[in-house]
Short mmCIF file of C-alpha atoms in Angstrom, two decimals:
data_model
loop_
_atom_site.label_atom_id
_atom_site.label_comp_id
_atom_site.label_asym_id
_atom_site.label_seq_id
_atom_site.Cartn_x
_atom_site.Cartn_y
_atom_site.Cartn_z
CA LYS A 1 179.17 14.75 -182.04
CA GLU A 2 175.46 13.95 -181.81
CA LYS A 3 173.12 15.73 -184.14
CA ILE A 4 170.07 17.05 -182.34
CA VAL A 5 166.88 16.48 -184.26
CA PRO A 6 164.21 19.07 -183.54
CA PRO A 7 160.85 17.73 -182.41
CA LEU A 8 158.19 17.41 -185.06
CA SER A 9 155.72 20.24 -185.35
CA ALA A 10 151.99 19.68 -184.94
CA HIS A 11 151.39 19.77 -188.70
CA GLU A 12 154.23 17.32 -189.38
CA ILE A 13 152.76 14.90 -186.85
CA ALA A 14 149.31 15.29 -188.41
CA TYR A 15 150.65 14.71 -191.93
CA ARG A 16 152.44 11.56 -190.80
CA LYS A 17 149.27 10.26 -189.14
CA LEU A 18 147.30 10.97 -192.32
CA GLU A 19 149.93 9.20 -194.42
CA ALA A 20 149.75 6.17 -192.12
CA LEU A 21 145.97 6.23 -192.36
CA LEU A 22 146.12 6.27 -196.17
CA ALA A 23 148.58 3.38 -196.09
CA ARG A 24 146.01 1.27 -194.25
CA GLU A 25 143.79 1.51 -197.36
CA LEU A 26 140.50 1.89 -195.49
CA VAL A 27 139.00 3.78 -198.43
CA GLU A 28 140.00 1.05 -200.87
CA GLN A 29 138.22 -1.40 -198.54
CA LYS A 30 135.20 0.95 -198.54
CA LEU A 31 135.50 1.45 -194.77
CA TYR A 32 134.38 5.05 -195.15
CA ARG A 33 133.01 5.48 -191.62
CA ALA A 34 136.23 4.26 -190.01
CA PHE A 35 138.32 6.45 -192.31
CA THR A 36 136.19 9.53 -191.55
CA ALA A 37 136.35 8.91 -187.80
CA GLU A 38 140.13 8.63 -187.91
CA VAL A 39 140.55 11.78 -190.01
CA SER A 40 138.39 13.60 -187.44
CA ASP A 41 140.53 12.31 -184.57
CA ILE A 42 143.72 13.36 -186.36
CA LEU A 43 142.44 16.91 -186.88
CA ARG A 44 141.26 17.20 -183.27
CA GLU A 45 144.67 16.00 -182.04
CA TYR A 46 146.40 18.45 -184.40
CA ILE A 47 144.36 21.34 -183.01
CA GLU A 48 145.03 20.22 -179.45
CA ASP A 49 148.78 20.10 -180.18
CA LEU A 50 148.84 23.37 -182.11
CA PHE A 51 146.97 25.39 -179.50
CA ALA A 52 148.14 23.44 -176.42
CA LEU A 53 144.60 22.35 -175.59
CA LYS A 54 143.69 19.29 -173.60
CA ALA A 55 140.23 18.45 -174.84
CA PRO A 56 140.10 14.78 -175.88
CA GLU A 57 136.82 14.04 -174.11
CA ARG A 58 135.02 17.25 -175.04
CA THR A 59 131.89 17.31 -177.17
CA THR A 60 132.19 19.12 -180.47
CA GLU A 61 130.40 22.14 -179.03
CA GLU A 62 132.74 22.26 -176.00
CA PHE A 63 135.77 21.74 -178.24
CA LEU A 64 134.73 24.61 -180.53
CA VAL A 65 134.23 26.94 -177.55
CA GLU A 66 137.70 26.06 -176.28
CA VAL A 67 139.44 26.50 -179.64
CA SER A 68 137.56 29.68 -180.56
CA PRO A 69 139.93 32.08 -178.74
CA ALA A 70 142.86 30.51 -180.61
CA LEU A 71 141.30 31.53 -183.93
CA PRO A 72 140.46 35.18 -183.20
CA GLY A 73 138.85 37.10 -186.03
CA ASP A 74 138.86 34.10 -188.33
CA ALA A 75 135.19 33.27 -188.71
CA ARG A 76 135.81 31.32 -191.93
CA LYS A 77 138.20 28.83 -190.26
CA LYS A 78 135.84 28.49 -187.30
CA ASP A 79 132.91 27.77 -189.62
CA ILE A 80 134.89 25.23 -191.67
CA LEU A 81 136.01 23.51 -188.48
CA LYS A 82 132.47 23.42 -187.11
CA GLN A 83 131.02 21.96 -190.32
CA PHE A 84 133.83 19.39 -190.46
CA LEU A 85 133.38 18.24 -186.85
CA VAL A 86 129.57 18.15 -187.04
CA HIS A 87 129.75 16.03 -190.21
CA CYS A 88 132.27 13.67 -188.59
CA ASP A 89 130.07 13.40 -185.49
CA LEU A 90 127.13 12.37 -187.67
CA VAL A 91 129.30 9.66 -189.20
CA LYS A 92 130.71 8.50 -185.86
CA PHE A 93 127.63 8.71 -183.65
CA ALA A 94 124.53 8.89 -185.82
CA ALA A 95 125.49 6.10 -188.23
CA LEU A 96 125.56 8.40 -191.27
CA GLU A 97 127.13 6.39 -194.07
CA PRO A 98 129.48 8.72 -195.96
CA SER A 99 129.88 8.51 -199.72
CA ILE A 100 133.25 8.51 -201.46
CA GLU A 101 132.64 12.20 -202.18
CA ASP A 102 132.12 12.82 -198.44
CA VAL A 103 135.35 10.96 -197.68
CA GLU A 104 137.29 13.02 -200.23
CA ARG A 105 135.78 16.26 -198.90
CA THR A 106 136.59 15.28 -195.30
CA PHE A 107 140.18 14.47 -196.22
CA ALA A 108 140.57 17.70 -198.22
CA THR A 109 139.06 19.81 -195.43
CA CYS A 110 141.44 18.31 -192.90
CA LYS A 111 144.44 18.98 -195.13
CA ASP A 112 143.28 22.51 -195.95
CA PHE A 113 142.71 23.36 -192.28
CA ILE A 114 146.19 22.12 -191.39
CA GLU A 115 147.72 24.11 -194.24
CA ALA A 116 145.83 27.26 -193.24
CA THR A 117 146.85 27.06 -189.59
CA LYS A 118 150.37 25.67 -189.71
CA ALA A 119 151.80 29.19 -190.11
CA ARG A 120 151.02 29.68 -186.41
CA GLU A 121 153.71 27.21 -185.51
CA GLU A 122 157.20 28.36 -184.74
CA VAL A 123 159.67 28.17 -187.59
CA LYS A 124 161.46 24.87 -187.40
CA ALA A 125 165.00 23.96 -188.38
CA GLU A 126 165.64 23.29 -192.06
CA ALA A 127 165.65 19.55 -191.49
CA GLY A 128 162.19 19.78 -189.99
CA GLU A 129 160.94 21.89 -192.87
CA ALA A 130 162.27 19.41 -195.41
CA ALA A 131 160.41 16.62 -193.60
CA SER A 132 157.27 18.74 -193.67
CA ALA A 133 157.58 19.31 -197.42
CA ASP A 134 158.06 15.56 -197.96
CA SER A 135 155.00 14.85 -195.80
CA ALA A 136 152.88 17.42 -197.65
CA ALA A 137 153.91 15.97 -201.02
CA ALA A 138 153.06 12.43 -199.89
CA PHE A 139 149.77 13.70 -198.52
CA SER A 140 148.90 15.31 -201.88
CA ARG A 141 149.78 12.07 -203.67
CA GLY A 142 147.39 10.24 -201.34
CA ARG A 143 144.61 12.67 -202.18
CA SER A 144 145.22 12.09 -205.91
CA ARG A 145 145.17 8.35 -205.27
CA LEU A 146 141.74 8.68 -203.65
CA ALA A 147 140.44 10.51 -206.73
CA ARG A 148 141.77 7.79 -209.06
CA LYS A 149 140.20 5.05 -206.93
CA ARG A 150 136.88 6.89 -207.02
CA SER A 151 137.04 7.08 -210.80
CA ARG A 152 137.70 3.32 -211.07
CA TRP A 153 134.86 2.54 -208.60
CA ASN A 154 132.48 4.68 -210.67
CA GLU A 155 133.51 2.88 -213.85
CA ARG A 156 132.97 -0.54 -212.22
CA SER A 157 129.58 0.54 -210.87
CA GLU A 158 128.48 1.63 -214.34
CA GLU A 159 129.71 -1.65 -215.86
CA ASN A 160 127.87 -3.71 -213.23
CA GLY A 161 124.77 -1.57 -213.78
#
């Protein structure tokens, strides 16, 4: 008898993409712009999946207008999303060079937005939930790893004066 595996939820897909991004070690290579752009793309894709939107070619302003009805009465989430996307646009299109602090904040904002909105998804089978918990734990470990790397980079910078 074949076991049917439920499809992954939007947040599980996003967590897996973020884990894969961390595994590529772009931050360790100081490729902050590339890392920021990819985190932005992952969050946009998550939102598109979560709210069944098809907006890959939309500007940030158009994207925000389209997602706004999906976040009714939640001005805080809308504001966080707007600030996140505007910052990422500056990195992607205006050649803003993000600092390690910007990278950490971008990563944390993405994770926090996913956490805050994943409750909207339908309850998945226990197997799916276990995978989600594993993904979230790995994601948190990645965030801690970024903080440790930052600390080591700061120490090296001070030593090199």
